[in-house]
mmCIF file of C-alpha atoms in Angstrom:
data_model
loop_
_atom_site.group_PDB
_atom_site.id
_atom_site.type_symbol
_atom_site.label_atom_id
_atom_site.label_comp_id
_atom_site.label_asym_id
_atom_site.label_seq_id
_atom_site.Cartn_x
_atom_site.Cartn_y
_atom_site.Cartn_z
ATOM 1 C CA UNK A 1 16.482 -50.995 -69.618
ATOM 2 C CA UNK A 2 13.636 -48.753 -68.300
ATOM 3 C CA UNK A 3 12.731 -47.511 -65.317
ATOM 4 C CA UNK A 4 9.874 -45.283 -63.863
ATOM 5 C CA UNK A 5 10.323 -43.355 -60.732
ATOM 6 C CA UNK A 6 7.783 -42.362 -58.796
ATOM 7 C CA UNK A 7 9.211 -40.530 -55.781
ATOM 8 C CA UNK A 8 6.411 -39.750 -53.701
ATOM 9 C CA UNK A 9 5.532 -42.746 -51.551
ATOM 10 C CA UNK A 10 2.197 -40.821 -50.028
ATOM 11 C CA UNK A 11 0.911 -37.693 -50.141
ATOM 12 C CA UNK A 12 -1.920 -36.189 -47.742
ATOM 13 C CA UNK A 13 -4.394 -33.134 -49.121
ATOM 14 C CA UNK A 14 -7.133 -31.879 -47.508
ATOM 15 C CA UNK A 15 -10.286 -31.821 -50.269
ATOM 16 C CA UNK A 16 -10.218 -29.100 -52.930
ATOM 17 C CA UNK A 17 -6.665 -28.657 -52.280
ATOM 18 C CA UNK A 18 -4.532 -29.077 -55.850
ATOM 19 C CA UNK A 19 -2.205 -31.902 -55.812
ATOM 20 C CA UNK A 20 -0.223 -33.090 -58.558
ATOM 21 C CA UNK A 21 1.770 -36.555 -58.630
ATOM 22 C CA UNK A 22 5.005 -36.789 -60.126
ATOM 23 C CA UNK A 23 6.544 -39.199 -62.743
ATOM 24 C CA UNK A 24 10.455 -39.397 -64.001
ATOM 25 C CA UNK A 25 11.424 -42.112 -66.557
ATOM 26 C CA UNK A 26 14.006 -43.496 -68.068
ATOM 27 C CA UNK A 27 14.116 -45.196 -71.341
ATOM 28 C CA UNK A 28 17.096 -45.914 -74.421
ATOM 29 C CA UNK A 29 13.440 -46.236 -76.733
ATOM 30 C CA UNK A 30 13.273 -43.627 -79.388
ATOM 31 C CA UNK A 31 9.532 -44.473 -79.084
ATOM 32 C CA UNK A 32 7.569 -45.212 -76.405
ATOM 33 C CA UNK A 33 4.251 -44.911 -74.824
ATOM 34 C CA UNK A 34 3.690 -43.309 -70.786
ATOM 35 C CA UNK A 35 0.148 -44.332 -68.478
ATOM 36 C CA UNK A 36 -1.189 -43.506 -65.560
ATOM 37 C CA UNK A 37 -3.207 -46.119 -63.770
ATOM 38 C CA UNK A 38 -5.798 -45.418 -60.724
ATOM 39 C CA UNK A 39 -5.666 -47.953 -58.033
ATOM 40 C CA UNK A 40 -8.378 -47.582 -55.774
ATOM 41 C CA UNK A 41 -9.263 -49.474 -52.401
ATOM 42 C CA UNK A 42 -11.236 -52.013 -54.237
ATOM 43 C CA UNK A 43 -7.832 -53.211 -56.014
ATOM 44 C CA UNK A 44 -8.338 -53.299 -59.597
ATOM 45 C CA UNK A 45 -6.297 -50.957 -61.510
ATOM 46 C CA UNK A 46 -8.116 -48.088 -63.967
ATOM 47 C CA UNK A 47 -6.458 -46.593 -66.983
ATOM 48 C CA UNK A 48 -6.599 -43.346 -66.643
ATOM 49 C CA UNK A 49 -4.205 -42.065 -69.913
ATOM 50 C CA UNK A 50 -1.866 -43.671 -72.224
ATOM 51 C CA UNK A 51 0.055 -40.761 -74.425
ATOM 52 C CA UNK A 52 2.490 -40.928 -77.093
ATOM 53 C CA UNK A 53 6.528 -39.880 -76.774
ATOM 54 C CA UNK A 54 6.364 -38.027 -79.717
ATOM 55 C CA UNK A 55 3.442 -35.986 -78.679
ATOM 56 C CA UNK A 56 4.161 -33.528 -76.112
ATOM 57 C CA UNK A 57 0.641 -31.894 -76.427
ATOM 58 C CA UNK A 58 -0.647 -31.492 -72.779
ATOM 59 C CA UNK A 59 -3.869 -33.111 -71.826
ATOM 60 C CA UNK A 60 -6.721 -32.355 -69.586
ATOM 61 C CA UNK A 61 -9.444 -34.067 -68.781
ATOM 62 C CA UNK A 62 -12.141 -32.498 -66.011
ATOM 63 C CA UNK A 63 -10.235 -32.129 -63.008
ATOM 64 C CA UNK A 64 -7.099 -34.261 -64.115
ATOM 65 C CA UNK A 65 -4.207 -32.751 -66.386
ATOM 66 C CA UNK A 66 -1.335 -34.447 -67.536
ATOM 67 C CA UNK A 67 2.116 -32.351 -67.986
ATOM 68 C CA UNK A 68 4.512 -34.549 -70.421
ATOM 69 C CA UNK A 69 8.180 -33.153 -70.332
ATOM 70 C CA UNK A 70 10.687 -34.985 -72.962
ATOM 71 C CA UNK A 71 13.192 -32.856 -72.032
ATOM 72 C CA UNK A 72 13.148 -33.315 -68.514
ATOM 73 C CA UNK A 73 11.704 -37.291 -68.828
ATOM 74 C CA UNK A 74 8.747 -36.591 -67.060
ATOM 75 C CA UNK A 75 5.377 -37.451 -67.160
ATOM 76 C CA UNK A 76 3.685 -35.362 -63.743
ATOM 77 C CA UNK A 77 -0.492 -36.233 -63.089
ATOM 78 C CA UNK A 78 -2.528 -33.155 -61.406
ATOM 79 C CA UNK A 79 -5.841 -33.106 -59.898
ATOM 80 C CA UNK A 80 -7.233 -29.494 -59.201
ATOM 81 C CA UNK A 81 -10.087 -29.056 -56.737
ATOM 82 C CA UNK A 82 -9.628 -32.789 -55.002
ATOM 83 C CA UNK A 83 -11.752 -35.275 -53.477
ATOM 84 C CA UNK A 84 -12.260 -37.668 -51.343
ATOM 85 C CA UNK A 85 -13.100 -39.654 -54.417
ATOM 86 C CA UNK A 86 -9.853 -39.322 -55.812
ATOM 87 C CA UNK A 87 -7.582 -41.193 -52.829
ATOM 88 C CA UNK A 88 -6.026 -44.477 -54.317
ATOM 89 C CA UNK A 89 -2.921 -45.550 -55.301
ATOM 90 C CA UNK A 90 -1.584 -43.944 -58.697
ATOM 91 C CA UNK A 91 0.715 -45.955 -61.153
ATOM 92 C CA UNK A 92 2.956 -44.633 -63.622
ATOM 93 C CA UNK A 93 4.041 -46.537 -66.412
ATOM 94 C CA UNK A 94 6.452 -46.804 -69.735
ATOM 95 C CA UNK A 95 6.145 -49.185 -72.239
ATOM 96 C CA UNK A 96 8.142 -49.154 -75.922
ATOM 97 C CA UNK A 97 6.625 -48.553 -78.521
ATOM 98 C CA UNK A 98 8.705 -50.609 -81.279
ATOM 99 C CA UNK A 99 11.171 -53.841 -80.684
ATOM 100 C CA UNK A 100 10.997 -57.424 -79.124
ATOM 101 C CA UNK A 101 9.596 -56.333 -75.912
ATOM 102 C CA UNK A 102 6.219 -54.603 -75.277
ATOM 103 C CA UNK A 103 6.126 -54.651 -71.607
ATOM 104 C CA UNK A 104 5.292 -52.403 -69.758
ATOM 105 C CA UNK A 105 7.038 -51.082 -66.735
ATOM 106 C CA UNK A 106 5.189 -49.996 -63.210
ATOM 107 C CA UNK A 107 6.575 -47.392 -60.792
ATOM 108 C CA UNK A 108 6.229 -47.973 -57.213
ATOM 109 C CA UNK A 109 3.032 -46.089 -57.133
ATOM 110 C CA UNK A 110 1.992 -42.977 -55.008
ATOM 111 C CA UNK A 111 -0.359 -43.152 -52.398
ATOM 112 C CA UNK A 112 -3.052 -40.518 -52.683
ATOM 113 C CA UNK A 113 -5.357 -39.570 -49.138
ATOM 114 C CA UNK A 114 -7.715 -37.045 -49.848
ATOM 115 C CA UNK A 115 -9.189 -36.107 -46.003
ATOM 116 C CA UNK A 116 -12.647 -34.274 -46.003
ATOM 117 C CA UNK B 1 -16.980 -61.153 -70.307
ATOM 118 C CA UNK B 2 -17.077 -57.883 -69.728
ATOM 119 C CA UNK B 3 -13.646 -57.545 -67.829
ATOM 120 C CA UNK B 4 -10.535 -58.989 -67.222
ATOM 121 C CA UNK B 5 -11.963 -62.185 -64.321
ATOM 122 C CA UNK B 6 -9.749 -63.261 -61.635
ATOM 123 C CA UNK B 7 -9.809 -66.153 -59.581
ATOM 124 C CA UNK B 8 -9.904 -66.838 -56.493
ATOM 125 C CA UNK B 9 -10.009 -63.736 -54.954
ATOM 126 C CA UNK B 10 -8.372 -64.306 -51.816
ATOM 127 C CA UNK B 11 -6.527 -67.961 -51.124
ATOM 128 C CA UNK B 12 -4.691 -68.631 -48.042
ATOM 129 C CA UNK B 13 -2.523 -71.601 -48.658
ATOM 130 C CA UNK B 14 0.031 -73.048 -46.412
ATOM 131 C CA UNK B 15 3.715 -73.147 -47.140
ATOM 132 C CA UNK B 16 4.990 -75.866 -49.225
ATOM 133 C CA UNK B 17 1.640 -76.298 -50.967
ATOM 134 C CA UNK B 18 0.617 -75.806 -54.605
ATOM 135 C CA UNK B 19 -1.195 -72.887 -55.780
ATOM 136 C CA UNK B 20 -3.060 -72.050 -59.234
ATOM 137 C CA UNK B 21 -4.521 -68.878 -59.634
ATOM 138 C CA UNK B 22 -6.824 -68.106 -62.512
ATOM 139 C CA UNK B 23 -7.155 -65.186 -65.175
ATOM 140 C CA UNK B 24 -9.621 -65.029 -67.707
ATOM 141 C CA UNK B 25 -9.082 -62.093 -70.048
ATOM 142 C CA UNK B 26 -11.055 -60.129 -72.179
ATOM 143 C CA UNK B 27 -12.715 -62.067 -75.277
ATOM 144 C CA UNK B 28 -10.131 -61.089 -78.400
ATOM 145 C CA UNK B 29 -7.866 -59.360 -76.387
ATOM 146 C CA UNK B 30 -4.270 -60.968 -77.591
ATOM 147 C CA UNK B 31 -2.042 -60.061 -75.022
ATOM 148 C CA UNK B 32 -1.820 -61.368 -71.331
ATOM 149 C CA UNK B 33 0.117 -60.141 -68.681
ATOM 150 C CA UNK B 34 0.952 -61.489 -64.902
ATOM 151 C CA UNK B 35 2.225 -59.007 -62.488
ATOM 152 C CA UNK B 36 3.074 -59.308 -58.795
ATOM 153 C CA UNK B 37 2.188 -56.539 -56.136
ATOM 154 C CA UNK B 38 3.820 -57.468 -52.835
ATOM 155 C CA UNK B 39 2.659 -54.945 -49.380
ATOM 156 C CA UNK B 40 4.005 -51.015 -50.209
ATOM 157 C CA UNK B 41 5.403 -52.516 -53.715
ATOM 158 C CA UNK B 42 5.077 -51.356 -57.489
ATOM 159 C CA UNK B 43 3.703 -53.675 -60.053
ATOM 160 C CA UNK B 44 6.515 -56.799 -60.519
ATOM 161 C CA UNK B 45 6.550 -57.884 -63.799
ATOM 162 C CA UNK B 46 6.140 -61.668 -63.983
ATOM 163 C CA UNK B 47 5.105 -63.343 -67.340
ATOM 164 C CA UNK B 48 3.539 -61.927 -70.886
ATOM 165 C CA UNK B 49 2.027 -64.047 -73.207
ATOM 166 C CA UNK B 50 0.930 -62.506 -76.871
ATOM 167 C CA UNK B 51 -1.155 -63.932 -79.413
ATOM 168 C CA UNK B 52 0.777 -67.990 -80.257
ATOM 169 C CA UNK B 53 3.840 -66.603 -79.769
ATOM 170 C CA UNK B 54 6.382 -68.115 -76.893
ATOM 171 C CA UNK B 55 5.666 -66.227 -73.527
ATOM 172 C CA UNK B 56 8.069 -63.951 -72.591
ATOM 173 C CA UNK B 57 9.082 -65.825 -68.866
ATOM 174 C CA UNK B 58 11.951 -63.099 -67.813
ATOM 175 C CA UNK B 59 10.109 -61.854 -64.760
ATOM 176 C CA UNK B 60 9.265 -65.261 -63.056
ATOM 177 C CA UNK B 61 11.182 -65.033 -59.992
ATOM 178 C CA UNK B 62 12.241 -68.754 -59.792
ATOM 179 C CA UNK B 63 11.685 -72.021 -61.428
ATOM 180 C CA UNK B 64 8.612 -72.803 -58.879
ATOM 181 C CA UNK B 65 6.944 -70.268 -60.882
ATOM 182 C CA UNK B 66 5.007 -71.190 -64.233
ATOM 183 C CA UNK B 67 2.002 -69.906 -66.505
ATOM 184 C CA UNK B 68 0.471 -71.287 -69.587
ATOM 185 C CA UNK B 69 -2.433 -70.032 -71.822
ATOM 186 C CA UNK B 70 -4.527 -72.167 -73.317
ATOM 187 C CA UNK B 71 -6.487 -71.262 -76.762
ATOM 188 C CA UNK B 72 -5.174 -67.781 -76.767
ATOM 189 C CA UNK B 73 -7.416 -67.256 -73.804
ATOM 190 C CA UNK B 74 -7.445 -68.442 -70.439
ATOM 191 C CA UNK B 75 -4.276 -68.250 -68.577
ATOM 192 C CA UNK B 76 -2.910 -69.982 -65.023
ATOM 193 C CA UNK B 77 0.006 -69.038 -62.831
ATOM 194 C CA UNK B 78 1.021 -72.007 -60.822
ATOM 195 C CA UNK B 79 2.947 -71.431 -57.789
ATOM 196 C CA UNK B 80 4.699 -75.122 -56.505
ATOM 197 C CA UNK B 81 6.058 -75.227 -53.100
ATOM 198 C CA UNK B 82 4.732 -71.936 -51.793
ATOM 199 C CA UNK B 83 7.150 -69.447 -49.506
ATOM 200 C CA UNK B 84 5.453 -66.875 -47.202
ATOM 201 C CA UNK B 85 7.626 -64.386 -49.796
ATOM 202 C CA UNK B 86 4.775 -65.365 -52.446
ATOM 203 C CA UNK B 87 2.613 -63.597 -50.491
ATOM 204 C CA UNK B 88 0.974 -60.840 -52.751
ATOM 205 C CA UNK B 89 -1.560 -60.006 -54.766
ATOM 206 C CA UNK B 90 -1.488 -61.144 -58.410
ATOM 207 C CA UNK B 91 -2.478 -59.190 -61.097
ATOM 208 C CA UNK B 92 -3.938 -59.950 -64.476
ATOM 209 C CA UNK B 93 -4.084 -57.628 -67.459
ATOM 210 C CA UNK B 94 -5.285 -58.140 -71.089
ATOM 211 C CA UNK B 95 -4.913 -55.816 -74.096
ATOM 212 C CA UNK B 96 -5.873 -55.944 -77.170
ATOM 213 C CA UNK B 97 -3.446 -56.245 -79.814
ATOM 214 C CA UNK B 98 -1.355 -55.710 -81.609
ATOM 215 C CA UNK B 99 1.638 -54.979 -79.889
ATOM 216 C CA UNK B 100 3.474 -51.760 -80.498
ATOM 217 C CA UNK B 101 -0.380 -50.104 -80.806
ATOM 218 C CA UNK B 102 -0.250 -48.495 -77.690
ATOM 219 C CA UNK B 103 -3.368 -49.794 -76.698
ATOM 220 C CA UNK B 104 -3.998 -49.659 -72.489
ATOM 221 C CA UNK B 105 -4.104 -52.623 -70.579
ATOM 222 C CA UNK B 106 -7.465 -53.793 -68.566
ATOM 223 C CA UNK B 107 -6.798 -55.475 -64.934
ATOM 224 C CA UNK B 108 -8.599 -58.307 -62.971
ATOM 225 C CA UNK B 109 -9.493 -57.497 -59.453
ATOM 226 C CA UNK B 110 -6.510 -59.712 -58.364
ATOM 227 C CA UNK B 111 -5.682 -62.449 -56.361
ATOM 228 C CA UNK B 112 -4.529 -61.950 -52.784
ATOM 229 C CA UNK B 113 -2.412 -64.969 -52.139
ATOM 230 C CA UNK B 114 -1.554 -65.432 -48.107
ATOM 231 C CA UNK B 115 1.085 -68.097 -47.469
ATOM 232 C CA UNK B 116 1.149 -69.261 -43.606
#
């Protein structure tokens, strides 16, 4: 079974402030792959990352960094210097990477309001 | 198209009707997903179809609940006998195979079903 916790329901920054959005899973795959979806107001969901469990390699991207712990399970999101911009709702997500089932399962999402 | 198409946007049914909500994926992209986001929810897992293979029903929440895809393509959840509970807005992802890949998923805009 798998499961993806995100903890923080909602979270309130004021702009430029750092904020970063946590992620704990929990998986029996050897193998698997983590996301991070953006959900803005407008609804549709945007990838934002997809990384490998056997890469540990921390990514940034502009103002976004992803911190992927195997030890610890998670998979935390940051944005440095925030804005308005960035308020939506942020998905984590697990899906295996081998066996008879490739889907993919959704935390509860984290509410992100950036004020100005 | 260019994205994953969703249709109707908003439907407002009342209960005990019969509801069909569209998704039209990306052209060549082998896997289709359904998921379910109720008010303050995650992302419910309801159906997965890949490539001719049989779908993969274990998230449909009841038996009033079906999907089919015809020509590897266009997909339709049906909804019989609508509850208010159905209320939510239904999600539609695509991604190109194949499975295992760890390729990201591309969403529709969704479809905000309102049962009164």
């Amino acid at each position: 079974a798998q499961k993806v916790t995100q903890a923080q329901t909602e979270i309130s920054v004021v702009e430029k402030e750092d904020v970063t959005l946590d992620c704990v899973y929990e998986t029996r795959d050897t193998t698997y792959y983590l996301f991070w979806y953006k959900q803005p107001p407008s609804g549709e969901l945007v990838f934002l990352i997809r990384r490998n469990s056997f890469d540990e390699q921390n990514e940034i991207s502009g103002r976004y960094s992803w911190n992927f712990q195997k030890s610890t399970s998670s998979f935390n999101f940051t944005i440095t210097a925030s804005q308005v911009v960035d308020s939506a709702v942020y998905f984590c997500a697990l899906r295996p990477a081998s066996g008879g089932s490739y889907i993919p399962t959704f935390g509860r999402g984290t509410s992100l309001i950036v004020h100005p | 198209g260019a994205g994953v198409s969703q249709s109707p946007s908003n439907k407002v049914t009342e209960k005990g009707k019969d509801v069909e909500l569209r998704c039209d994926p990306i052209s060549g992209h082998t896997a289709l997903y359904w998921y379910r986001q109720s008010l303050g929810q995650g992302l419910e897992f309801l159906i997965y179809f890949q490539g001719n293979s049989a779908p993969d029903k274990s998230g449909l929440p009841s038996d009033r609940f079906s999907a089919e895809r015809t020509g590897g393509s266009v997909s339709t959840l049906t909804i019989q006998r609508t509850q208010q509970e159905d209320s939510a807005v239904y999600l539609c992802a695509s991604s190109l195979g194949p499975p295992g890949a760890g390729y990201g998923y591309t969403f529709g805009s969704g479809t905000r079903l309102t049962v009164v």
